[in-house]
Amino acid sequence: MIDSVSPQNDFIDFEVPKLSDEIYEEAQLDDQWDDLMDVEESVLDLIGLDSKAADTYLIEIDEDLESMEDETFPESFETQSIRSRLALTRAFAQKAVFYTRSYDADSLDIALAQFFNAYNALIARIESTHIEAMRKTKDSLLFRELDSKSLDSLNPMLIHDTLQID
């Protein structure tokens, strides 16, 4: 897949990840982080659009990102690394809005690439934060079991799952 705005037809064609349903369920994000779901939906809606018509979606994304900045994140996602990636994603969304209005195709292409790269980094950091939180939970369960039992009676599956032994 080409990550660009195609010069022949000006359609937006970037590769965009989506958070897995597993993360939404395990972290209960669908109950706690509506703005993230709105941003994800709007970003996915950008794909295939004429770049000249993207300003409405980008403005909506900027508004949702602003709402996210102002709200409290779910506890395990309240980190500086996620907040900084969110701010950067919003800045590039605003830059892309500017270039949709100035009709500078080359600058818009660059701004959209920066926006999608920042967005992808935000999603990747949310995913890695979730994985880290799940690993810490498994580790704490393992150590709790170690404290309460002797090594002879330790649950071997808990060790296997925690250490991800294959």
PDB file of C-alpha atoms in Angstrom:
ATOM      1  CA  MET A   1       0.000   0.000   0.000  1.00  0.00           C
ATOM      2  CA  ILE A   2       1.298   3.453  -0.865  1.00  0.00           C
ATOM      3  CA  ASP A   3       1.368   5.828   2.074  1.00  0.00           C
ATOM      4  CA  SER A   4       0.594   9.104   0.386  1.00  0.00           C
ATOM      5  CA  VAL A   5      -1.888  11.246  -1.413  1.00  0.00           C
ATOM      6  CA  SER A   6      -1.861   9.935  -4.958  1.00  0.00           C
ATOM      7  CA  PRO A   7      -1.088  12.787  -7.375  1.00  0.00           C
ATOM      8  CA  GLN A   8      -3.323  11.331 -10.090  1.00  0.00           C
ATOM      9  CA  ASN A   9      -6.527  11.383  -8.078  1.00  0.00           C
ATOM     10  CA  ASP A  10      -5.691  13.058  -4.747  1.00  0.00           C
ATOM     11  CA  PHE A  11      -7.181  10.188  -2.723  1.00  0.00           C
ATOM     12  CA  ILE A  12      -5.825   9.602   0.773  1.00  0.00           C
ATOM     13  CA  ASP A  13      -4.170   6.204   0.991  1.00  0.00           C
ATOM     14  CA  PHE A  14      -2.339   5.580   4.275  1.00  0.00           C
ATOM     15  CA  GLU A  15      -1.969   2.468   6.353  1.00  0.00           C
ATOM     16  CA  VAL A  16      -3.701   2.953   9.697  1.00  0.00           C
ATOM     17  CA  PRO A  17      -3.780   0.525  12.629  1.00  0.00           C
ATOM     18  CA  LYS A  18      -6.851  -0.031  14.754  1.00  0.00           C
ATOM     19  CA  LEU A  19      -6.795  -1.012  18.397  1.00  0.00           C
ATOM     20  CA  SER A  20      -7.817  -4.619  18.764  1.00  0.00           C
ATOM     21  CA  ASP A  21     -11.188  -5.559  20.203  1.00  0.00           C
ATOM     22  CA  GLU A  22      -9.224  -7.495  22.837  1.00  0.00           C
ATOM     23  CA  ILE A  23      -7.650  -4.273  24.128  1.00  0.00           C
ATOM     24  CA  TYR A  24     -11.032  -2.536  24.177  1.00  0.00           C
ATOM     25  CA  GLU A  25     -12.505  -5.417  26.173  1.00  0.00           C
ATOM     26  CA  GLU A  26      -9.608  -6.059  28.577  1.00  0.00           C
ATOM     27  CA  ALA A  27      -9.065  -2.377  29.338  1.00  0.00           C
ATOM     28  CA  GLN A  28     -12.787  -1.588  29.153  1.00  0.00           C
ATOM     29  CA  LEU A  29     -12.023   1.313  26.817  1.00  0.00           C
ATOM     30  CA  ASP A  30     -15.413   1.241  25.135  1.00  0.00           C
ATOM     31  CA  ASP A  31     -16.937   2.220  28.487  1.00  0.00           C
ATOM     32  CA  GLN A  32     -14.316   4.810  29.434  1.00  0.00           C
ATOM     33  CA  TRP A  33     -12.793   6.420  26.366  1.00  0.00           C
ATOM     34  CA  ASP A  34     -15.476   7.465  23.894  1.00  0.00           C
ATOM     35  CA  ASP A  35     -13.298  10.174  22.328  1.00  0.00           C
ATOM     36  CA  LEU A  36     -10.638   7.616  21.405  1.00  0.00           C
ATOM     37  CA  MET A  37     -13.266   5.531  19.631  1.00  0.00           C
ATOM     38  CA  ASP A  38     -14.513   8.658  17.806  1.00  0.00           C
ATOM     39  CA  VAL A  39     -10.977   9.565  16.700  1.00  0.00           C
ATOM     40  CA  GLU A  40     -10.323   6.034  15.481  1.00  0.00           C
ATOM     41  CA  GLU A  41     -13.546   6.001  13.477  1.00  0.00           C
ATOM     42  CA  SER A  42     -12.866   9.409  11.912  1.00  0.00           C
ATOM     43  CA  VAL A  43      -9.277   8.532  11.004  1.00  0.00           C
ATOM     44  CA  LEU A  44     -10.442   5.338   9.310  1.00  0.00           C
ATOM     45  CA  ASP A  45     -13.078   7.394   7.448  1.00  0.00           C
ATOM     46  CA  LEU A  46     -10.295   9.578   5.990  1.00  0.00           C
ATOM     47  CA  ILE A  47      -8.884   6.671   4.007  1.00  0.00           C
ATOM     48  CA  GLY A  48     -10.083   6.810   0.419  1.00  0.00           C
ATOM     49  CA  LEU A  49     -11.344  10.382   0.581  1.00  0.00           C
ATOM     50  CA  ASP A  50     -10.312  13.083  -1.843  1.00  0.00           C
ATOM     51  CA  SER A  51      -7.668  15.028   0.066  1.00  0.00           C
ATOM     52  CA  LYS A  52      -9.410  18.322  -0.782  1.00  0.00           C
ATOM     53  CA  ALA A  53     -12.534  17.103   1.060  1.00  0.00           C
ATOM     54  CA  ALA A  54     -10.685  15.927   4.168  1.00  0.00           C
ATOM     55  CA  ASP A  55     -10.905  19.176   6.110  1.00  0.00           C
ATOM     56  CA  THR A  56     -14.280  18.338   7.683  1.00  0.00           C
ATOM     57  CA  TYR A  57     -12.954  15.022   8.999  1.00  0.00           C
ATOM     58  CA  LEU A  58      -9.698  16.600  10.154  1.00  0.00           C
ATOM     59  CA  ILE A  59     -11.591  19.329  12.033  1.00  0.00           C
ATOM     60  CA  GLU A  60     -13.725  16.666  13.715  1.00  0.00           C
ATOM     61  CA  ILE A  61     -10.595  14.691  14.605  1.00  0.00           C
ATOM     62  CA  ASP A  62      -8.977  17.833  16.026  1.00  0.00           C
ATOM     63  CA  GLU A  63     -12.052  18.477  18.195  1.00  0.00           C
ATOM     64  CA  ASP A  64     -12.057  14.881  19.462  1.00  0.00           C
ATOM     65  CA  LEU A  65      -8.316  15.058  20.175  1.00  0.00           C
ATOM     66  CA  GLU A  66      -8.878  18.303  22.083  1.00  0.00           C
ATOM     67  CA  SER A  67     -11.596  16.590  24.151  1.00  0.00           C
ATOM     68  CA  MET A  68      -9.191  13.734  24.861  1.00  0.00           C
ATOM     69  CA  GLU A  69      -6.530  16.208  26.013  1.00  0.00           C
ATOM     70  CA  ASP A  70      -8.993  17.788  28.450  1.00  0.00           C
ATOM     71  CA  GLU A  71     -10.374  14.581  29.936  1.00  0.00           C
ATOM     72  CA  THR A  72      -8.955  12.104  32.402  1.00  0.00           C
ATOM     73  CA  PHE A  73      -7.634   8.978  30.738  1.00  0.00           C
ATOM     74  CA  PRO A  74      -8.389   5.494  32.008  1.00  0.00           C
ATOM     75  CA  GLU A  75      -5.939   4.923  34.861  1.00  0.00           C
ATOM     76  CA  SER A  76      -3.470   2.593  33.152  1.00  0.00           C
ATOM     77  CA  PHE A  77      -3.267   4.929  30.121  1.00  0.00           C
ATOM     78  CA  GLU A  78      -2.645   8.134  32.069  1.00  0.00           C
ATOM     79  CA  THR A  79       1.008   8.459  31.040  1.00  0.00           C
ATOM     80  CA  GLN A  80       3.151  11.300  29.753  1.00  0.00           C
ATOM     81  CA  SER A  81       4.145   9.258  26.698  1.00  0.00           C
ATOM     82  CA  ILE A  82       0.518   8.871  25.594  1.00  0.00           C
ATOM     83  CA  ARG A  83      -0.339  12.492  26.390  1.00  0.00           C
ATOM     84  CA  SER A  84       2.658  13.788  24.408  1.00  0.00           C
ATOM     85  CA  ARG A  85       1.814  11.604  21.396  1.00  0.00           C
ATOM     86  CA  LEU A  86      -1.768  12.851  21.601  1.00  0.00           C
ATOM     87  CA  ALA A  87      -0.598  16.489  21.558  1.00  0.00           C
ATOM     88  CA  LEU A  88       1.674  15.828  18.582  1.00  0.00           C
ATOM     89  CA  THR A  89      -1.113  14.055  16.688  1.00  0.00           C
ATOM     90  CA  ARG A  90      -3.391  17.028  17.308  1.00  0.00           C
ATOM     91  CA  ALA A  91      -0.743  19.502  16.101  1.00  0.00           C
ATOM     92  CA  PHE A  92      -0.332  17.574  12.838  1.00  0.00           C
ATOM     93  CA  ALA A  93      -4.118  17.351  12.396  1.00  0.00           C
ATOM     94  CA  GLN A  94      -4.283  21.145  12.676  1.00  0.00           C
ATOM     95  CA  LYS A  95      -1.408  21.492  10.200  1.00  0.00           C
ATOM     96  CA  ALA A  96      -3.232  19.234   7.730  1.00  0.00           C
ATOM     97  CA  VAL A  97      -6.421  21.312   8.134  1.00  0.00           C
ATOM     98  CA  PHE A  98      -4.428  24.423   7.245  1.00  0.00           C
ATOM     99  CA  TYR A  99      -3.060  22.858   4.067  1.00  0.00           C
ATOM    100  CA  THR A 100      -6.480  21.558   2.965  1.00  0.00           C
ATOM    101  CA  ARG A 101      -7.576  25.183   2.945  1.00  0.00           C
ATOM    102  CA  SER A 102      -4.503  26.573   1.197  1.00  0.00           C
ATOM    103  CA  TYR A 103      -4.771  23.946  -1.584  1.00  0.00           C
ATOM    104  CA  ASP A 104      -1.030  23.319  -1.518  1.00  0.00           C
ATOM    105  CA  ALA A 105      -1.050  19.645  -2.572  1.00  0.00           C
ATOM    106  CA  ASP A 106       2.618  18.945  -1.812  1.00  0.00           C
ATOM    107  CA  SER A 107       2.429  20.484   1.658  1.00  0.00           C
ATOM    108  CA  LEU A 108      -0.867  18.711   2.325  1.00  0.00           C
ATOM    109  CA  ASP A 109       0.738  15.394   1.377  1.00  0.00           C
ATOM    110  CA  ILE A 110       3.543  16.023   3.870  1.00  0.00           C
ATOM    111  CA  ALA A 111       1.142  17.209   6.590  1.00  0.00           C
ATOM    112  CA  LEU A 112      -1.083  14.157   6.159  1.00  0.00           C
ATOM    113  CA  ALA A 113       1.941  11.855   6.316  1.00  0.00           C
ATOM    114  CA  GLN A 114       3.029  13.559   9.551  1.00  0.00           C
ATOM    115  CA  PHE A 115      -0.484  13.279  10.963  1.00  0.00           C
ATOM    116  CA  PHE A 116      -0.812   9.577  10.136  1.00  0.00           C
ATOM    117  CA  ASN A 117       2.670   8.809  11.466  1.00  0.00           C
ATOM    118  CA  ALA A 118       1.866  10.606  14.734  1.00  0.00           C
ATOM    119  CA  TYR A 119      -1.508   8.875  14.958  1.00  0.00           C
ATOM    120  CA  ASN A 120       0.079   5.464  14.344  1.00  0.00           C
ATOM    121  CA  ALA A 121       2.639   6.193  17.086  1.00  0.00           C
ATOM    122  CA  LEU A 122      -0.194   7.130  19.472  1.00  0.00           C
ATOM    123  CA  ILE A 123      -2.052   3.881  18.772  1.00  0.00           C
ATOM    124  CA  ALA A 124       1.168   1.862  19.100  1.00  0.00           C
ATOM    125  CA  ARG A 125       1.894   3.483  22.476  1.00  0.00           C
ATOM    126  CA  ILE A 126      -1.633   2.785  23.738  1.00  0.00           C
ATOM    127  CA  GLU A 127      -1.192  -0.853  22.705  1.00  0.00           C
ATOM    128  CA  SER A 128       2.245  -1.180  24.342  1.00  0.00           C
ATOM    129  CA  THR A 129       0.981   0.487  27.527  1.00  0.00           C
ATOM    130  CA  HIS A 130      -1.837  -2.047  27.677  1.00  0.00           C
ATOM    131  CA  ILE A 131       0.602  -4.937  27.184  1.00  0.00           C
ATOM    132  CA  GLU A 132       2.838  -3.542  29.938  1.00  0.00           C
ATOM    133  CA  ALA A 133      -0.139  -3.225  32.290  1.00  0.00           C
ATOM    134  CA  MET A 134      -1.244  -6.796  31.572  1.00  0.00           C
ATOM    135  CA  ARG A 135       2.276  -8.090  32.153  1.00  0.00           C
ATOM    136  CA  LYS A 136       2.495  -6.237  35.483  1.00  0.00           C
ATOM    137  CA  THR A 137      -0.822  -7.789  36.518  1.00  0.00           C
ATOM    138  CA  LYS A 138       0.440 -11.269  35.681  1.00  0.00           C
ATOM    139  CA  ASP A 139       3.721 -10.574  37.487  1.00  0.00           C
ATOM    140  CA  SER A 140       1.923  -9.398  40.608  1.00  0.00           C
ATOM    141  CA  LEU A 141      -0.229 -12.539  40.568  1.00  0.00           C
ATOM    142  CA  LEU A 142       2.905 -14.658  40.289  1.00  0.00           C
ATOM    143  CA  PHE A 143       4.646 -12.871  43.152  1.00  0.00           C
ATOM    144  CA  ARG A 144       1.521 -12.995  45.306  1.00  0.00           C
ATOM    145  CA  GLU A 145       1.417 -16.753  44.770  1.00  0.00           C
ATOM    146  CA  LEU A 146       5.142 -17.025  45.528  1.00  0.00           C
ATOM    147  CA  ASP A 147       4.620 -15.189  48.811  1.00  0.00           C
ATOM    148  CA  SER A 148       1.685 -17.303  49.884  1.00  0.00           C
ATOM    149  CA  LYS A 149       2.938 -20.757  48.937  1.00  0.00           C
ATOM    150  CA  SER A 150       6.121 -22.707  48.917  1.00  0.00           C
ATOM    151  CA  LEU A 151       7.869 -23.244  45.598  1.00  0.00           C
ATOM    152  CA  ASP A 152       6.876 -26.929  45.656  1.00  0.00           C
ATOM    153  CA  SER A 153       3.200 -26.088  45.400  1.00  0.00           C
ATOM    154  CA  LEU A 154       3.547 -23.206  42.910  1.00  0.00           C
ATOM    155  CA  ASN A 155       1.142 -23.312  39.966  1.00  0.00           C
ATOM    156  CA  PRO A 156       3.393 -24.143  36.969  1.00  0.00           C
ATOM    157  CA  MET A 157       0.876 -22.758  34.446  1.00  0.00           C
ATOM    158  CA  LEU A 158       1.018 -19.340  36.095  1.00  0.00           C
ATOM    159  CA  ILE A 159       4.788 -19.305  35.686  1.00  0.00           C
ATOM    160  CA  HIS A 160       4.491 -20.558  32.110  1.00  0.00           C
ATOM    161  CA  ASP A 161       1.919 -17.906  31.171  1.00  0.00           C
ATOM    162  CA  THR A 162       3.784 -15.110  32.919  1.00  0.00           C
ATOM    163  CA  LEU A 163       7.146 -15.913  31.418  1.00  0.00           C
ATOM    164  CA  GLN A 164       5.557 -16.780  28.060  1.00  0.00           C
ATOM    165  CA  ILE A 165       7.543 -20.016  27.780  1.00  0.00           C
ATOM    166  CA  ASP A 166       6.931 -21.891  24.552  1.00  0.00           C
TER     167      ASP A 166
END
